[in-house]
C-alpha positions as a printed NumPy array, in Angstrom:
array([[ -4.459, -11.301,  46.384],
       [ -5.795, -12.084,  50.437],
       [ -6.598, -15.502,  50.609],
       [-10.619, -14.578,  50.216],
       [-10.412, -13.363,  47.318],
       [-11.958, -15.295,  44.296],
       [ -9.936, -13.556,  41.359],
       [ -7.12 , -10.944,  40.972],
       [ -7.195,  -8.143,  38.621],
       [ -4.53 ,  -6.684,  36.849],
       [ -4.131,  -3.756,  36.458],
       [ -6.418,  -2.608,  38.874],
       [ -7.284,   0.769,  36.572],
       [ -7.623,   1.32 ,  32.911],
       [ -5.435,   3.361,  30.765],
       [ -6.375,   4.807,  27.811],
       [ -3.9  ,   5.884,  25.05 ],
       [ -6.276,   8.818,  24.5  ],
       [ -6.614,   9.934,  20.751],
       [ -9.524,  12.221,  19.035],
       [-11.634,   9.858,  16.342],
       [ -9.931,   6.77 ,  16.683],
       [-10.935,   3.221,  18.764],
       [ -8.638,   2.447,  21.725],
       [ -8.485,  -0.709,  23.676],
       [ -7.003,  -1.835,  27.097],
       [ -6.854,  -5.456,  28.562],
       [ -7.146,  -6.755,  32.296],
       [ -6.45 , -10.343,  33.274],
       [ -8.215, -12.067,  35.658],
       [ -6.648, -14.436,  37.511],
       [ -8.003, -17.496,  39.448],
       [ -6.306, -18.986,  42.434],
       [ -8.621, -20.945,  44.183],
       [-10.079, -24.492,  43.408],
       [-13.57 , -22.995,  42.28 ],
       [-14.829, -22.337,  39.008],
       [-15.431, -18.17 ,  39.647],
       [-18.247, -16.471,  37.364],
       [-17.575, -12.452,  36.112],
       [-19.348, -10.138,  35.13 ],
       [-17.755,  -6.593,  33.732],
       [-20.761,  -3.347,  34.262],
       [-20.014,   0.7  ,  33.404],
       [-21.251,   3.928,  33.957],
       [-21.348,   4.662,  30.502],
       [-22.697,   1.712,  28.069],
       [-23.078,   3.189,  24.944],
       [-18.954,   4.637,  25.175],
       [-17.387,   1.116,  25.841],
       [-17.461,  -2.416,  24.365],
       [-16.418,  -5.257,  26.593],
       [-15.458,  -8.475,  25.065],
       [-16.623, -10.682,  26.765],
       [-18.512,  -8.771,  29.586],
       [-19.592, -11.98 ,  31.358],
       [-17.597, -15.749,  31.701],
       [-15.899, -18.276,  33.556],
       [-12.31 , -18.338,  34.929],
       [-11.862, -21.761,  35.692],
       [ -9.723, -23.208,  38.752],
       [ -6.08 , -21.919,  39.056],
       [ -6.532, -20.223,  35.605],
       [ -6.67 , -15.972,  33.886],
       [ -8.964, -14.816,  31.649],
       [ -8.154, -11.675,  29.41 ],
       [-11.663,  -9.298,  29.102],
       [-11.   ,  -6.156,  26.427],
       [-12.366,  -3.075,  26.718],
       [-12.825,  -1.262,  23.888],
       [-13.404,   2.226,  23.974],
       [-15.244,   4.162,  21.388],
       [-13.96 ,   6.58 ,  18.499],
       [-14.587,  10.098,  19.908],
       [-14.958,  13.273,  18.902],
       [-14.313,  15.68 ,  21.443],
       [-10.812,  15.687,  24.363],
       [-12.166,  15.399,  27.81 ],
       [-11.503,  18.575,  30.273],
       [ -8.182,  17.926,  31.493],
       [ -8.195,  14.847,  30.59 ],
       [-10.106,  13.686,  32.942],
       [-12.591,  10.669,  32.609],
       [-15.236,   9.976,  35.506],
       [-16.528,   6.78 ,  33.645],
       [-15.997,   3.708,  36.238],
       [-16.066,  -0.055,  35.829],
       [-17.462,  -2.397,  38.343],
       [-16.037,  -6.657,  37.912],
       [-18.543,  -8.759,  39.732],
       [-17.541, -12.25 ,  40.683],
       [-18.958, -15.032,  42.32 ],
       [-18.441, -19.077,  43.429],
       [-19.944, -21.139,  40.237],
       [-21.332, -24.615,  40.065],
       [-18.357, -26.957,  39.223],
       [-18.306, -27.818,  35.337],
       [-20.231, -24.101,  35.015],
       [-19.945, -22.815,  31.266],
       [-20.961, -18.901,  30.147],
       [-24.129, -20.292,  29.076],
       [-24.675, -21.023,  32.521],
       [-24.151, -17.38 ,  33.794],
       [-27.618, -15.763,  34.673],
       [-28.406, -12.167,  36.389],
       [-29.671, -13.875,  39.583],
       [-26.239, -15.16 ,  40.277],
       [-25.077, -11.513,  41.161],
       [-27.728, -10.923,  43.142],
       [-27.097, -10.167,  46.512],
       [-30.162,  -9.802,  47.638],
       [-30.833, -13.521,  47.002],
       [-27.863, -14.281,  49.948],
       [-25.391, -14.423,  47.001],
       [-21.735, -14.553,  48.008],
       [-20.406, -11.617,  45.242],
       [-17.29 ,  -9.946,  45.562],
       [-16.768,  -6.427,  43.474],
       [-14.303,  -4.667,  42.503],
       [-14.549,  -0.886,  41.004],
       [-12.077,   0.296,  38.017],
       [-11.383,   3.525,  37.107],
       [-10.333,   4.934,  34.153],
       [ -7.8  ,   7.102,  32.916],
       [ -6.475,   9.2  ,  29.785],
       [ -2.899,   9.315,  29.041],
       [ -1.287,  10.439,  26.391],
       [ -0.081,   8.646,  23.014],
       [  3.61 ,   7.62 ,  22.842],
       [  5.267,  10.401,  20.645],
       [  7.516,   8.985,  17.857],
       [ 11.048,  10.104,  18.259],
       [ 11.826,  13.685,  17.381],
       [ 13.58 ,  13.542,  13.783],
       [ 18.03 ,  14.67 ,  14.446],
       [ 18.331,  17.901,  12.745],
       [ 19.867,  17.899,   9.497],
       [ 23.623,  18.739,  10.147],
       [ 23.288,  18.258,  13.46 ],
       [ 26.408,  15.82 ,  14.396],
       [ 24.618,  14.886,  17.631],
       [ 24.344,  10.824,  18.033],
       [ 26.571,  10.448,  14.8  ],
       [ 29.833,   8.689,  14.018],
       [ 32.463,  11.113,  13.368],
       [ 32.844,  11.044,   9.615],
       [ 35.914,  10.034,   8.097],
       [ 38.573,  12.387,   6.302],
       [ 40.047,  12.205,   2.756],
       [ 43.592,  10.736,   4.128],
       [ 41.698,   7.827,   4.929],
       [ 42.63 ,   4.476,   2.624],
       [ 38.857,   4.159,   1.829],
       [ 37.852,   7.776,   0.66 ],
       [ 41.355,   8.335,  -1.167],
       [ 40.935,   5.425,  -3.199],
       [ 37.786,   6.831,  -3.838],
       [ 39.024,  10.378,  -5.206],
       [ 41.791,   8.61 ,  -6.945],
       [ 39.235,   6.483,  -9.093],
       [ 36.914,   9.606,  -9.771],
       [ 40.525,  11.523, -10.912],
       [ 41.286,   8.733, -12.976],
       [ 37.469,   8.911, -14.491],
       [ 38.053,  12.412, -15.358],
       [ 41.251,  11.909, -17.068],
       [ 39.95 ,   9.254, -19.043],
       [ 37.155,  11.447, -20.478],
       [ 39.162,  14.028, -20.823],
       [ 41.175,  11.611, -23.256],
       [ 38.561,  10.385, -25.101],
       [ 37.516,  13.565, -25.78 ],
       [ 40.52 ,  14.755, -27.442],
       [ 40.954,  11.225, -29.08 ],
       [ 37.101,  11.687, -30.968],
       [ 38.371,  16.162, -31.517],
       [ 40.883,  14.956, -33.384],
       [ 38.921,  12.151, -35.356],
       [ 36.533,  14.911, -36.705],
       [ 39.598,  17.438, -37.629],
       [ 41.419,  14.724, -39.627],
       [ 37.764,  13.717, -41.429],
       [ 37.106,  16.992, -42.52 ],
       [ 40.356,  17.274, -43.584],
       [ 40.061,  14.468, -46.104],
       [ 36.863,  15.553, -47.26 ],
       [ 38.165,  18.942, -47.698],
       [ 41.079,  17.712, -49.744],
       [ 39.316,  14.873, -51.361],
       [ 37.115,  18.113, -53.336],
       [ 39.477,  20.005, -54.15 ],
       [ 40.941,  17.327, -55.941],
       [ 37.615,  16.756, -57.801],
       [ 37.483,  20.577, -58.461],
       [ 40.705,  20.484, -59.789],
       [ 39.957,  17.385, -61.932],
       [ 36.911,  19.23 , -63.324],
       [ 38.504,  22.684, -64.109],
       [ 40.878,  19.889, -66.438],
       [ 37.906,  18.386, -67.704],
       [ 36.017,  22.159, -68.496],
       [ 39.148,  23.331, -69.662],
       [ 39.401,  20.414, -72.3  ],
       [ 35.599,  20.643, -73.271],
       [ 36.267,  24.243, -73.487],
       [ 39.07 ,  23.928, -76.365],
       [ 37.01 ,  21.477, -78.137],
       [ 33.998,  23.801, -78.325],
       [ 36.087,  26.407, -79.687],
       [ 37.622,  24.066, -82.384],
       [ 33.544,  22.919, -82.994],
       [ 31.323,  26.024, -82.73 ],
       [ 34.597,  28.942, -82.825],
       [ 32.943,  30.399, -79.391],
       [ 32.071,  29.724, -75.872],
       [ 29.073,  27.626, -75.507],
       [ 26.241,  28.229, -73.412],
       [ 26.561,  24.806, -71.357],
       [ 29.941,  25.849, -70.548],
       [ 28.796,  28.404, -68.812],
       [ 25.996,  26.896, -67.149],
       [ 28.16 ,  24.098, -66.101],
       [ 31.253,  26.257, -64.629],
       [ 27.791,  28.134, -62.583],
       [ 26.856,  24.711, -61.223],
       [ 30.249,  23.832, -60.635],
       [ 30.979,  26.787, -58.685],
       [ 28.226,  26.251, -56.152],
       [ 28.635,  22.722, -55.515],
       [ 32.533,  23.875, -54.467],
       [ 30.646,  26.446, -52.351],
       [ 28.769,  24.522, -50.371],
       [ 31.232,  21.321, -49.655],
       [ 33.956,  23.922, -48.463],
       [ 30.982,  25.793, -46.003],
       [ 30.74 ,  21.982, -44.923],
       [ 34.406,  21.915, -43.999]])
């Protein structure tokens, strides 16, 4: 900044992130250097496009001030990205003590014999920041080297998964085994009842002979019974 200047701008252009349908804002900071309080005042070529917050103030001796411009959602990408909107930042020498309130439109004036200094912005599209491209799956590219199965780490790891599968195989022969020797004893345990009955029939037999001289009706029935009951508990087994 020369030495007549009342306040410094930085950056001396604004850049747009461009993006379709979305708001996108840029800063500048003024900067005061000199012993005066400096008034501002931020115009455009194109109003109704851009919001500037604030578009008027004081900077105040040896001080910045941040103005935001805020540029409008839109709905259609320039040609070539090219914008020909322009900013003009108007500032002049203010009354010491001077607050915004105190800013009127006569203080730009330079017809009046106003001292105002301006300085024209232009503005630019650029493009968004890409995110980074995604590393291809498989690709080894930016990756540690992976480690082999003699290392300590992954061979205790196979070890404990052999040692897993062992054990299940185990336990799997342990509960085989459990069900073989059960049905076993059930198997046994009816024949031994069947055998105890066929005493039992046998003996009720004899003694229906000795009552009636022939072979009763229940006997029949029950040796029918009897047989499917032994029927369906050896099925089981």
């Amino acid at each position: 900044m020369s030495s007549d200047e009342l306040l410094s701008i930085q950056p001396n252009e604004l850049r747009f992130p461009f993006e379709l349908k979305k708001q996108i804002s840029c800063a500048i900071q003024l900067t005061n250097q000199t012993d005066n309080y400096v008034a501002f005042k931020v115009k455009t070529t194109n109003p109704k496009k851009y919001c500037v917050r604030p578009n008027t103030g004081i900077v105040l001796p040896r001080s910045t001030c941040d103005v935001v411009v805020t540029m409008q959602a839109q709905r259609e990408s320039p040609p070539d990205m090219q914008c020909k909107d322009k900013f003009l930042l108007q500032s002049v020498v203010a009354t010491p003590g001077a607050t915004q309130k105190d800013i009127t439109p006569e203080m730009f004036n330079k017809e009046a014999g106003n001292h105002v200094e301006e300085c024209k912005l232009r503005v630019l599209y650029v493009s968004p920041p890409q995110p980074p491209s995604p590393v291809a799956e498989g690709s080894d590219e930016g990756s540690s080297p992976r480690p082999s199965l003699s290392d300590n780490g992954n061979a205790g790891v196979v070890d404990g998964v052999a040692r897993e599968h062992v054990a299940k195989d185990k336990n799997s022969e342990l509960q085989t085994k459990a069900i073989v020797s059960r049905l076993t004893e059930e198997k046994n345990s009816v024949i031994q009842q069947n055998s105890k009955l066929q005493q039992e029939l046998e003996l009720l037999r004899k003694q229906s002979n000795k009552a009636y001289g022939g072979f009763p009706f229940l006997y029949v029935v029950i040796v029918g019974l009897l047989g499917i009951l032994i029927g369906y508990l050896l099925r089981r087994t």
